[in-house]
Coordinates of C-alpha atoms in Angstrom, one line a residue:
Chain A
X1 CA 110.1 132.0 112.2
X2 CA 110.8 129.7 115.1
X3 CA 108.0 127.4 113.8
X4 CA 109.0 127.2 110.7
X5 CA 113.0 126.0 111.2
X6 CA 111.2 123.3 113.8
X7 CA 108.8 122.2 111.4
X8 CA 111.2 122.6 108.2
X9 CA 113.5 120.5 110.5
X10 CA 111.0 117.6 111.2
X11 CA 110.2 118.0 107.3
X12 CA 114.0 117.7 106.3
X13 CA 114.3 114.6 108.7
X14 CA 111.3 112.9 107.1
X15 CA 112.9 113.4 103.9
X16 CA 116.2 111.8 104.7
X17 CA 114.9 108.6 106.0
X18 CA 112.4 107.9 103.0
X19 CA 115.4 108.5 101.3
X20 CA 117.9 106.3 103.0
X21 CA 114.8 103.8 102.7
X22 CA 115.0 103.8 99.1
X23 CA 118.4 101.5 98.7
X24 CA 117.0 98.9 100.9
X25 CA 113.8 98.7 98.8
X26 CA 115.7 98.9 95.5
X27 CA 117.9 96.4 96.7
X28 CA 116.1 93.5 97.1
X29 CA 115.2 91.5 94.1
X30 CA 112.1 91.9 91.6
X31 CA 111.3 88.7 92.0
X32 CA 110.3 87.3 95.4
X33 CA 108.6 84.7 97.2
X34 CA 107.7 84.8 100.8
X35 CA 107.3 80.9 102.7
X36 CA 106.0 81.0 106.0
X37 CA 107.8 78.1 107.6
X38 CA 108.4 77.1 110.9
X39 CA 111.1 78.1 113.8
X40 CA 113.6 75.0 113.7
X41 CA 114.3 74.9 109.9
X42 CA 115.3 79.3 110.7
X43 CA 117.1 78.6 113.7
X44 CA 119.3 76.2 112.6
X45 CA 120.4 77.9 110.1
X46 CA 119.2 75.7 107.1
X47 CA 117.4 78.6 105.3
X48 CA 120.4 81.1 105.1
X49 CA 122.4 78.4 104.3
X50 CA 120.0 77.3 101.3
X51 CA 118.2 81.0 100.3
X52 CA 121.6 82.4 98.8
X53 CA 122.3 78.8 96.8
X54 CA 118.4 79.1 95.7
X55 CA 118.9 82.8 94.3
X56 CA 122.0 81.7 92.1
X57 CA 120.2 79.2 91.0
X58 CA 117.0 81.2 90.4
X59 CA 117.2 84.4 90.8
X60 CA 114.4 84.3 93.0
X61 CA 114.4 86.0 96.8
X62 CA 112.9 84.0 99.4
X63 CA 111.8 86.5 102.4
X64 CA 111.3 83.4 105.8
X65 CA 108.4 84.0 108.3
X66 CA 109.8 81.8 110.6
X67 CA 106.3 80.7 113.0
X68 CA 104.8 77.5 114.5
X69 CA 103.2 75.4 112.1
X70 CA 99.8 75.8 113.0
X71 CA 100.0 80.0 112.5
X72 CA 102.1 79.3 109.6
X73 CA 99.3 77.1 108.3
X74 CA 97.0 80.2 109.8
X75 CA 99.2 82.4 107.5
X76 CA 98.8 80.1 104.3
X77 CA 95.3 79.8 104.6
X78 CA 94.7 84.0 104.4
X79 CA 96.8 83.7 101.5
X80 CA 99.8 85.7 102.9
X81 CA 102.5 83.3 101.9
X82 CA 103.6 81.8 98.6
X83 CA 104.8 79.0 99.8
X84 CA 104.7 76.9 103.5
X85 CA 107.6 74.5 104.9
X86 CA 106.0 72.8 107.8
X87 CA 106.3 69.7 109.9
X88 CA 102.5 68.6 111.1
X89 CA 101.3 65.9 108.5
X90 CA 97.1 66.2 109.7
X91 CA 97.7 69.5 109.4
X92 CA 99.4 69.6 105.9
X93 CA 96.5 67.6 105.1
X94 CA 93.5 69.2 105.9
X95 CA 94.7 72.5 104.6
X96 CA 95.7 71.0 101.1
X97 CA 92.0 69.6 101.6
X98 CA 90.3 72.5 102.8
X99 CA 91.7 74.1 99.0
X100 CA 94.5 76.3 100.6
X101 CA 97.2 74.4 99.2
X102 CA 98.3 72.2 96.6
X103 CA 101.2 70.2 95.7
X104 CA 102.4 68.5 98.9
X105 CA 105.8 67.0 99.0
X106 CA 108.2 65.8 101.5
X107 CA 110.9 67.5 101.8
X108 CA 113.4 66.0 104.5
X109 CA 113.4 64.9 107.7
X110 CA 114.9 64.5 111.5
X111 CA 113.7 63.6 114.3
X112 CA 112.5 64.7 118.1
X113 CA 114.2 63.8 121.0
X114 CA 112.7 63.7 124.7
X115 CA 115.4 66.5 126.6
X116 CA 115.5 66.5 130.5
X117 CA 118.1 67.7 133.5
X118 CA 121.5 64.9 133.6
X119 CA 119.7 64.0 137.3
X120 CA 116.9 62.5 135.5
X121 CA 114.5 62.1 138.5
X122 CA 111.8 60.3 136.2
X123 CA 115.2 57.5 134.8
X124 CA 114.2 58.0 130.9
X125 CA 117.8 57.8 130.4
X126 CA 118.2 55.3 126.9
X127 CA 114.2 54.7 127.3
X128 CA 113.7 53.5 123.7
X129 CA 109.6 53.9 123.5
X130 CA 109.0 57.3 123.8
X131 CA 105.6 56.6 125.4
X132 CA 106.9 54.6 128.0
X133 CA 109.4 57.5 128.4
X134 CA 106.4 59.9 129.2
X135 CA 104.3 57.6 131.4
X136 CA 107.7 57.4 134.1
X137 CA 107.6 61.6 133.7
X138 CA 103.6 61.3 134.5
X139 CA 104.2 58.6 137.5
X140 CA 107.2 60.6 138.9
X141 CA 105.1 63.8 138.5
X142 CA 108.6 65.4 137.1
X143 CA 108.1 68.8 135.8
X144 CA 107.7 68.9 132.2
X145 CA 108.0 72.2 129.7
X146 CA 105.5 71.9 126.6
X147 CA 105.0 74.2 123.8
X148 CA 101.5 74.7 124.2
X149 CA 101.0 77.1 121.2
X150 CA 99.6 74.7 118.3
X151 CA 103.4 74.1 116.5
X152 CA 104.0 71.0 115.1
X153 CA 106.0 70.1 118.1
X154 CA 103.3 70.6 120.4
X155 CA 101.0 68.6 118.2
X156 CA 103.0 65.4 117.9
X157 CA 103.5 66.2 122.0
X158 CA 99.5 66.3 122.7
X159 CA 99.5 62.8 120.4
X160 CA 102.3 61.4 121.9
X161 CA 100.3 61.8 125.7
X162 CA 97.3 60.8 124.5
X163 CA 98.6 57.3 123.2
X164 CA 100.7 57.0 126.2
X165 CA 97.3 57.2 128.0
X166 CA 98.3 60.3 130.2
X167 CA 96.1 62.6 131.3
X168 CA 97.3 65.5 131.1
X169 CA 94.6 67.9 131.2
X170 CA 96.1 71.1 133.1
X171 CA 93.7 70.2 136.5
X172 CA 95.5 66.3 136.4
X173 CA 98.8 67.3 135.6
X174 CA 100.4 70.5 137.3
X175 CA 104.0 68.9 136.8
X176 CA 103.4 69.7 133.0
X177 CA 103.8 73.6 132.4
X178 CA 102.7 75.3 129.0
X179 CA 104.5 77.7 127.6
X180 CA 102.5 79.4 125.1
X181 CA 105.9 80.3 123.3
X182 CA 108.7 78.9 120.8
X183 CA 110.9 75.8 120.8
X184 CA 113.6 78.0 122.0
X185 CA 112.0 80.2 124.8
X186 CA 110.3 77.0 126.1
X187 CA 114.1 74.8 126.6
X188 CA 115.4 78.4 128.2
X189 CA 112.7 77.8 130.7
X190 CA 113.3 74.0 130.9
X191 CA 116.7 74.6 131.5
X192 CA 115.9 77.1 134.1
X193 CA 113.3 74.7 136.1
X194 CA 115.3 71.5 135.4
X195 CA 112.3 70.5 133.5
X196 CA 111.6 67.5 130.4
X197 CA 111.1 68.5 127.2
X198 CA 110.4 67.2 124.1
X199 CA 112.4 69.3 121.0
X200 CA 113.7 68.8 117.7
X201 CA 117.0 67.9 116.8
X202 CA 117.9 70.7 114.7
X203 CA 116.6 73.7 117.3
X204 CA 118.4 71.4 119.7
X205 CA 121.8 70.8 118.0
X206 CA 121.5 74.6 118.1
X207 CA 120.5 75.9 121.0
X208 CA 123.6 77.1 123.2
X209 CA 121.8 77.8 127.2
X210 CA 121.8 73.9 128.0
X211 CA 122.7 74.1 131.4
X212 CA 121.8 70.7 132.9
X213 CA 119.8 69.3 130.1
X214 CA 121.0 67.0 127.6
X215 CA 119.1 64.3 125.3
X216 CA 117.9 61.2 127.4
X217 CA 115.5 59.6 125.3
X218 CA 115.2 59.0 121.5
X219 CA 115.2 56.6 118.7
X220 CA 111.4 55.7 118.5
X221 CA 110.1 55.8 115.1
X222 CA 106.9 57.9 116.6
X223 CA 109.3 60.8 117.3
X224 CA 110.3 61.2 113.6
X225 CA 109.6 65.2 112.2
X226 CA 108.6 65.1 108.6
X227 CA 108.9 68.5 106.7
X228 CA 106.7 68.8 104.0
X229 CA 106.5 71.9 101.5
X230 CA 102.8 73.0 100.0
X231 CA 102.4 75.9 97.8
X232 CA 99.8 77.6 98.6
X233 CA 96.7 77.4 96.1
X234 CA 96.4 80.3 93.4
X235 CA 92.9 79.4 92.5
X236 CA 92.0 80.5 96.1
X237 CA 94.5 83.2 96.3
X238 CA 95.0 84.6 92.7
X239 CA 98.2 87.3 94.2
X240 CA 100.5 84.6 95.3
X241 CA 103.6 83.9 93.0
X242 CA 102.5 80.4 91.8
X243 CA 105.4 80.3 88.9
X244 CA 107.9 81.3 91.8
X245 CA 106.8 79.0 94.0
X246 CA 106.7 76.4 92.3
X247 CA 110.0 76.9 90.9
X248 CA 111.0 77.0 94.8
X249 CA 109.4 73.3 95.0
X250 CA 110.9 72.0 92.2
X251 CA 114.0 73.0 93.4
X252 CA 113.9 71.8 96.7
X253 CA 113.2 68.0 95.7
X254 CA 115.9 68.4 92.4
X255 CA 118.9 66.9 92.6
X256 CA 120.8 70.3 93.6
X257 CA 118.5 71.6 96.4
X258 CA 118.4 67.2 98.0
X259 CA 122.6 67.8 97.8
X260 CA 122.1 71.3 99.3
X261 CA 120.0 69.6 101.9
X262 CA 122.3 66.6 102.8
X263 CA 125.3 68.7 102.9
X264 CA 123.8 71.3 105.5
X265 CA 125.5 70.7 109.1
X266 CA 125.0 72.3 112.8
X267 CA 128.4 72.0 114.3
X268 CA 129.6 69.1 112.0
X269 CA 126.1 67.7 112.5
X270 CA 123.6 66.8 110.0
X271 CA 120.3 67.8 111.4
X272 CA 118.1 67.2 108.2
X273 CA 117.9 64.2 106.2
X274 CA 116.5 63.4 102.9
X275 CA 113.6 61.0 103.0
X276 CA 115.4 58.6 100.6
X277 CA 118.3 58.4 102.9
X278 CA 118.6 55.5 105.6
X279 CA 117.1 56.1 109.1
X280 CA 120.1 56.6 111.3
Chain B
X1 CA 127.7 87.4 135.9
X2 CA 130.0 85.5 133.5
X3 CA 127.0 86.0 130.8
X4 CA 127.2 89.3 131.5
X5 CA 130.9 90.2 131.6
X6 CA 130.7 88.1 128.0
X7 CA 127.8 90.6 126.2
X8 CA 129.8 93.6 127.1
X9 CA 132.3 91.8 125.3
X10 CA 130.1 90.9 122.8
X11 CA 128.7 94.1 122.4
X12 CA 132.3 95.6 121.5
X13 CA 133.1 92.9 119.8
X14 CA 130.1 93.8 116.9
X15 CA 130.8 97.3 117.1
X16 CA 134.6 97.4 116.5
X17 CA 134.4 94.3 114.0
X18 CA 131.5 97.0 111.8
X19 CA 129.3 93.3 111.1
X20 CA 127.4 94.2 108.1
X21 CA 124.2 92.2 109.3
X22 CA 124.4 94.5 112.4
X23 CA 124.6 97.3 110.4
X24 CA 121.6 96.9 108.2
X25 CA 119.2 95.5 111.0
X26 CA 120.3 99.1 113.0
X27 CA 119.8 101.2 109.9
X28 CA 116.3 99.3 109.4
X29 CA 115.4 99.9 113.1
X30 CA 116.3 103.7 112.6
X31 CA 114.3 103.8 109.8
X32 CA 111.3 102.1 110.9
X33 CA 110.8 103.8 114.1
X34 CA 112.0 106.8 113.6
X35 CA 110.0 107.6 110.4
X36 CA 106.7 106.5 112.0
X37 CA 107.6 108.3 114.9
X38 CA 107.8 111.4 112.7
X39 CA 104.8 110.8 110.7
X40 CA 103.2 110.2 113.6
X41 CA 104.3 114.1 115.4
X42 CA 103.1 115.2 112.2
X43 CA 99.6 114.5 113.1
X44 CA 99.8 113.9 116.6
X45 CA 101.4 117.3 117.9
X46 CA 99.1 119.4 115.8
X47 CA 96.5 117.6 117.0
X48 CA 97.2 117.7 120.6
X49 CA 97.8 121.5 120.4
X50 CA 94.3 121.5 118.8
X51 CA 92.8 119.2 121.8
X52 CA 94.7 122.2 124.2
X53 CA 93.0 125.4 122.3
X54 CA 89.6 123.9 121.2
X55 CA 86.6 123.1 123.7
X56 CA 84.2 120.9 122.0
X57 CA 82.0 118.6 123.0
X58 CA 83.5 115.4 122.0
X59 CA 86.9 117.1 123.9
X60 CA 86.5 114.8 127.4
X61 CA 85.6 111.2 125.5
X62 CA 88.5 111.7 122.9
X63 CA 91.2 112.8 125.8
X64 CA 90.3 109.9 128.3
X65 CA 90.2 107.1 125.3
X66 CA 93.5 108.6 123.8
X67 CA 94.7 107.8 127.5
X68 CA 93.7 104.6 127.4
X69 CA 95.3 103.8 124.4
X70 CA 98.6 104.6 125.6
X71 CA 98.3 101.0 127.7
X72 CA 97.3 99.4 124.4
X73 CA 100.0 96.3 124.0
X74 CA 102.0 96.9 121.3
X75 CA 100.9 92.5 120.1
X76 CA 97.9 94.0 120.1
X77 CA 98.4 96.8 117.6
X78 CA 100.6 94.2 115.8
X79 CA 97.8 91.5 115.6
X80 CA 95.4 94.5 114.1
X81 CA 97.6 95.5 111.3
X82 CA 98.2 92.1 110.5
X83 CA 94.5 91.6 110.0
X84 CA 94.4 95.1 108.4
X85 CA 96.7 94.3 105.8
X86 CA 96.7 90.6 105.4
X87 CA 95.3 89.6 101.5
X88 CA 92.3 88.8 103.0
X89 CA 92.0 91.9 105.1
X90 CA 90.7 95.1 103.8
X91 CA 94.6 96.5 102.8
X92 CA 95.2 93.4 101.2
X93 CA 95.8 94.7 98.1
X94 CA 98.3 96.8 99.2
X95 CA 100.9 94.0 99.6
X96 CA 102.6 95.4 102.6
X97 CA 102.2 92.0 105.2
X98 CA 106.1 91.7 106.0
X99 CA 107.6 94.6 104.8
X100 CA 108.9 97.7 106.2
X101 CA 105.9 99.9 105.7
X102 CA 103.9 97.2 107.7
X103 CA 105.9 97.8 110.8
X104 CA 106.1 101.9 110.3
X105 CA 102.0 101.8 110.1
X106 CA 102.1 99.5 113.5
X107 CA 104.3 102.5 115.1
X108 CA 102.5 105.4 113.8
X109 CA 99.5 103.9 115.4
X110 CA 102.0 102.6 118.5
X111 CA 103.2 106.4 118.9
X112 CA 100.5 108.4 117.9
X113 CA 98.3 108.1 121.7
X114 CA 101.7 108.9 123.5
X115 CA 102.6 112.0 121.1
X116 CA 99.2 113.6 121.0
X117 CA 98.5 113.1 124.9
X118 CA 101.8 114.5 125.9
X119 CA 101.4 117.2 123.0
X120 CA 98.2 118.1 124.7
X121 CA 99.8 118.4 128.2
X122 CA 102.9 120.5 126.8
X123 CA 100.8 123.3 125.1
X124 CA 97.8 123.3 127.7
X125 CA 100.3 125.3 130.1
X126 CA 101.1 128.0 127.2
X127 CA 97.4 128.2 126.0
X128 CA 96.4 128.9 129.9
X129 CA 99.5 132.4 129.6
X130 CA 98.6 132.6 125.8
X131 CA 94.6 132.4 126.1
X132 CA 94.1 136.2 126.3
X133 CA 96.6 137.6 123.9
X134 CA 95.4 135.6 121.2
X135 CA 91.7 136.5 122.4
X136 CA 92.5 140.3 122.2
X137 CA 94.8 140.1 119.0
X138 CA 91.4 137.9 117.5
X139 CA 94.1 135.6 116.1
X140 CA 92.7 132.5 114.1
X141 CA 92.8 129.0 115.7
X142 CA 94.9 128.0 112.9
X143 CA 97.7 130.8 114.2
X144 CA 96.8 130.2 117.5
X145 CA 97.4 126.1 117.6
X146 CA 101.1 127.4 115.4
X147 CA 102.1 129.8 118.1
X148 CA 101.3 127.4 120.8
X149 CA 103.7 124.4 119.0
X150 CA 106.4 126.6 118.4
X151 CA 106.6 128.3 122.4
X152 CA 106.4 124.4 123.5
X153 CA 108.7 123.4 120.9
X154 CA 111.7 122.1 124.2
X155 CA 108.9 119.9 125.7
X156 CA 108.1 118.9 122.2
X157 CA 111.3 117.3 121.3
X158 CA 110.9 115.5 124.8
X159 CA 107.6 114.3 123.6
X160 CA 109.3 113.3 120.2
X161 CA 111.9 111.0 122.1
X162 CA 109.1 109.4 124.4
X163 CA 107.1 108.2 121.1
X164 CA 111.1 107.6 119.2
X165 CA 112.0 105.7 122.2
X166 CA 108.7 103.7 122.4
X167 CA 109.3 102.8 118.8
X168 CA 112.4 101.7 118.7
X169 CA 112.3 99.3 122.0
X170 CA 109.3 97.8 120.8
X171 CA 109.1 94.4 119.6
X172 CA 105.2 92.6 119.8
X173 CA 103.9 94.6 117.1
X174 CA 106.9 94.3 114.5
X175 CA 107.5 91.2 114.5
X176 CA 104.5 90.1 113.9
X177 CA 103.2 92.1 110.9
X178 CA 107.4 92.0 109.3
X179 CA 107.8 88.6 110.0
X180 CA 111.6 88.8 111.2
X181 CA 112.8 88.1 107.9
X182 CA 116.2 88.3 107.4
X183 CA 117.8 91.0 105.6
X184 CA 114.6 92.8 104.9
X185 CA 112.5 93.1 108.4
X186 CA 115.0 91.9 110.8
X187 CA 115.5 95.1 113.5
X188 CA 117.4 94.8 116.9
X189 CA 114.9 93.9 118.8
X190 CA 113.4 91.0 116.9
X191 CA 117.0 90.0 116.4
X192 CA 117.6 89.7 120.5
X193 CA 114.3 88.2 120.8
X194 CA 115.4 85.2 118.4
X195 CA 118.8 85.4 120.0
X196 CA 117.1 84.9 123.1
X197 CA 115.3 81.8 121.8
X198 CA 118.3 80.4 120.1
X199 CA 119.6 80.9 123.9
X200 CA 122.4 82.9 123.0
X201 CA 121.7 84.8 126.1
X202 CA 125.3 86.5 126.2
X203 CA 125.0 87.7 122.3
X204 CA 121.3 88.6 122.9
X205 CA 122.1 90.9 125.8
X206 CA 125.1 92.5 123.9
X207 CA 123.2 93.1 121.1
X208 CA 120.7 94.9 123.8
X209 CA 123.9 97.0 124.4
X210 CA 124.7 98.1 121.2
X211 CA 120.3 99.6 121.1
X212 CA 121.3 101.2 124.2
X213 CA 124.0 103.1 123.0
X214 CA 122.2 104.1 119.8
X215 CA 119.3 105.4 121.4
X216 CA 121.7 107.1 123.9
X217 CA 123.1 108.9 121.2
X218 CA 120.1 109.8 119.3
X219 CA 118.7 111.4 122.6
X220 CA 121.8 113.6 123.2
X221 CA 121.6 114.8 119.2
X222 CA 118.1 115.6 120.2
X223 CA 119.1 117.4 123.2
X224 CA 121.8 119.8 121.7
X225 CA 119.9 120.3 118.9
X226 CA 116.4 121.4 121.3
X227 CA 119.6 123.9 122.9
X228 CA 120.5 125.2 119.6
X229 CA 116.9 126.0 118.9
X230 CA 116.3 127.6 122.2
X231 CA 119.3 129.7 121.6
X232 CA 117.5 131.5 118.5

C-alpha cells in the first residue's frame, strides 16, 4: 500500500508536468524557422526587436541560437539551422563553397571598436589605424583580453595582429589573455583586469559592467563588422525549411525588414546600419 | 556590496511586478528539470534497489563506473546529446536539437548516476535487516526490490531532491543542446548566464535569487509531503 501511494504519487506528478508542457508546445507557431546567429545581433536586442515585426509580417517563428560565428557556421554545416546570421566573410565563404549554404547576402553593418581602462597605459586614445593601435598595446606589453573561441570577433582580432606584425603566439605575448568565452564574459574580465579589448559596437553599446573601460580607438575601415545572412543549403540538408527561410531572407533585405533595421536603437543609439547607408 | 544590495532589490522587484518573461522561463525550468528528474527516479531507483538485492557478476564494474559518472560535466553530457540528436547524428530525425525534450534527455542522463547510486546506498541498509525475511518468506526479487523502495521511501525523496536540485541549477548541458532561445528554451539559469554576459551583474544575481527561493520551496513541499507519508 505504502508503495503504491509513493509510486501513484511520482506517476500523478509525471502526469501534471507533461501536461502543463502541452500549452507551451501548442503555443508556439506551426511554422518555424530556427537561424543560428551570433551573440551581438541577440544581446543587443536587435532580434526581439525584429522576430515579433517578422511574425506579423509572416507568420513565421524564428527560434535564435545565439553562438560565435564559427560554431554557428559549425551548427549550419550539420544542418541544424535553417538559416545563419553571421559576421566572418572567409568564413561565410568557404561554407557557401563547401555546399552548406546558399544565397549570401549582406545584411547590415557596424563596426568594432578597440575598448581599454580611461588610464590607457599603451596611449591608443583617438589612434585612428587600428594596427598601429595594437603594435603600442604589443610594445607597452599592456594586458589585453581576446576572445579566443573562433567568433567572428576573434577572427578579425587574429587578422588584425597578424597585419600589425605582432607576434602574438601565447609563448611571445603573456600580456594577451584568451578567454575561450563570449564577447560579454570576456569585457567582464577586461573590465576586471583593466585589460584592452577589441568588441563590437552593438554588444558594447549594451553591455552595462564598464567600470574603467571606455572606447579609445576606432574609425579604421579594417574594423568594420559585416553581417551577412546564408540559408543553409536544402540540397545537402533536405529537413531544413527552405520556403521559410527564404521568406526570412527576403524579408530582411525588403524594404520593411532595411526600415526595421535602420530604425532599431540601443539607448537612442543606432548600432546597425544598412549597407547602402553612408559610413558614419 | 552596492551590486548586491541592488539584486535583492532586483529580485523583489520581478517577483512583486509578476514579469511574464520570468514567469515562463521558471515554469520552463520546472518543467524541464523536474520531469527528467522524475523520468529519471523511474528508472534509476528501481534500478538501484535492484544493484542493492542482486549479486551478479557485472555488480562491482557497473557500481564503480556509475560513480564515476556522477563527476561527468554536465558540457559534457550537453556536447553528447547535441551530437546525438543533431540532423546529422543518429536522433536526427527526431527534430528535437533546441527544444525542450533536448534539454529533459540531457537531465535524465545528468540525474540518472546520482539517483541510482544514492538509490543503491539508501536500500543496501534495509536489504542488510530485510535479507533474511524475504529469504525465509521465498519472496520474488520483484517483491523483494518493491518492499525495499517503499521502507526507504524518506531517504528516497532526499535522493529525488539531490538529482531535482542538480537539474535545475545546471546550465552546460542545456544550453547547449536548447540553444537559449527566447520564449521557447530560455530557463533561469541560461537566462543569468546571458545576464552575466550582458554584464548585468546586479539583475543576473537577483534573478539567482528568485531560483533560490523556488527550489527553497520545492524542497520544503518535498519535506512535508515525505512527513505526511511517514505518518501513514
Amino acid at each position: 500500500m505504502l508503495r503504491r501511494s509513493f509510486v501513484s504519487r511520482a506517476l500523478v506528478l509525471g502526469f501534471i508536468c507533461a501536461a502543463a508542457h502541452v500549452p507551451s508546445r501548442a503555443r508556439a507557431a506551426d511554422s518555424f524557422i530556427t537561424v543560428a546567429s551570433t551573440t551581438s545581433t541577440e544581446q543587443s536586442g536587435l532580434f526581439s526587436y525584429l522576430l515579433p515585426l517578422f511574425r506579423t509580417a509572416s507568420g513565421i517563428d524564428v527560434r535564435v541560437v545565439a553562438v560565435g560565428t564559427g560554431q554557428a557556421l559549425a551548427i549550419g554545416a550539420r544542418g541544424d539551422a535553417d538559416a545563419l546570421l553571421v559576421h566572418d566573410r572567409q568564413g561565410e565563404d568557404k561554407f557557401v563553397a563547401e555546399g552548406h549554404g546558399i544565397d549570401r547576402c549582406d545584411v547590415m553593418y557596424n563596426d568594432f571598436v578597440l575598448i581599454g581602462p580611461k588610464s590607457d597605459p599603451a596611449g591608443i586614445r583617438g589612434e585612428k589605424d587600428a594596427k598601429e593601435a595594437l603594435r603600442k598595446i604589443a610594445a607597452a606589453k599592456a594586458p589585453f583580453a581576446s576572445r579566443g573561441d573562433d567568433s567572428g570577433t576573434h577572427r578579425l582580432e587574429m587578422r588584425l595582429w597578424k597585419a600589425a606584425g605582432v607576434d602574438v603566439a601565447p609563448a611571445a605575448a603573456i600580456w594577451r589573455r584568451e578567454t575561450g568565452s563570449g564577447m560579454g564574459p570576456t569585457l567582464n574580465l577586461a573590465a576586471g583586469v583593466d585589460a584592452y579589448v577589441l568588441a563590437d559596437r552593438a554588444t558594447w553599446a549594451n553591455f552595462k559592467n564598464r567600470q574603467n573601460l571606455e572606447i579609445l580607438s576606432d574609425g579604421d575601415p579594417g574594423l568594420l563588422n559585416r553581417y551577412g545572412g546564408i540559408l543553409v543549403n536544402p540540397a545537402t540538408h533536405p529537413h531544413v525549411k527552405a520556403a521559410e527561410a527564404r521568406r526570412w531572407h527576403e524579408w530582411l533585405t525588403s524594404e520593411e525588414g532595411r526600415k526595421a533595421i535602420a530604425g532599431f536603437r540601443v539607448n537612442g543609439e543606432q548600432v546597425f546600419f544598412l549597407e547602402t547607408a553612408p559610413a558614419h | 556590496m552596492d551590486d548586491i544590495a541592488q539584486a535583492f532589490h532586483f529580485a523583489l522587484k520581478l517577483i512583486l511586478e509578476g514579469d511574464r518573461e520570468l514567469f515562463e522561463t521558471v515554469k520552463l525550468s520546472i518543467i524541464v528539470s523536474l520531469s527528467a528528474s522524475i523520468i529519471a527516479f523511474l528508472i534509476g531507483a528501481p534500478a538501484g534497489a535492484v544493484l542493492a538485492t542482486q549479486t551478479f557478476r557485472a555488480r562491482p564494474a557497473m557500481l564503480v563506473s556509475l560513480n564515476a559518472l556522477l563527476g561527468l560535466p554536465s558540457v559534457v553530457i550537453g556536447l553528447f546529446v547535441y551530437l546525438l540528436l543533431s540532423r546529422s547524428g543518429p536522433l536526427g530525425f527526431l527534430g528535437f536539437l533546441f527544444t525542450p525534450q533536448a534539454m529533459i534527455l540531457a537531465q535524465i542522463i545528468l540525474t540518472l548516476p546520482i539517483i541510482a547510486v544514492m538509490s543503491y546506498r539508501a536500500t543496501e541498509t534495509y536489504w542488510a535487516d530485510y535479507r533474511d525475511t524475504f529469504v525465509i518468506f521465498g519472496a520474488s526479487r520483484l517483491r523483494a526490490v518493491a518492499t525495499l523502495i517503499s521502507a526507504a521511501r524518506g531517504a528516497l525523496v532526499t535522493v529525488f531532491l539531490a538529482a531535482f536540485g542538480r537539474a535545475i541549477a545546471e546550465v552546460g548541458a542545456i544550453m547547449m543542446v536548447g540553444g537559449n532561445i527566447r520564449g521557447f528554451t530560455r530557463t533561469m539559469t541560461t537566462t543569468i548566464a546571458l545576464q552575466t554576459s550582458r554584464g548585468e551583474l546586479a539583475l543576473a544575481l537577483g534573478l539567482g535569487l528568485v531560483l533560490m527561493g523556488l527550489t527553497l520551496a520545492i524542497s520544503a513541499a518535498a519535506f512535508f509531503l515525505n512527513r505526511r507519508m511517514s505518518d501513514y
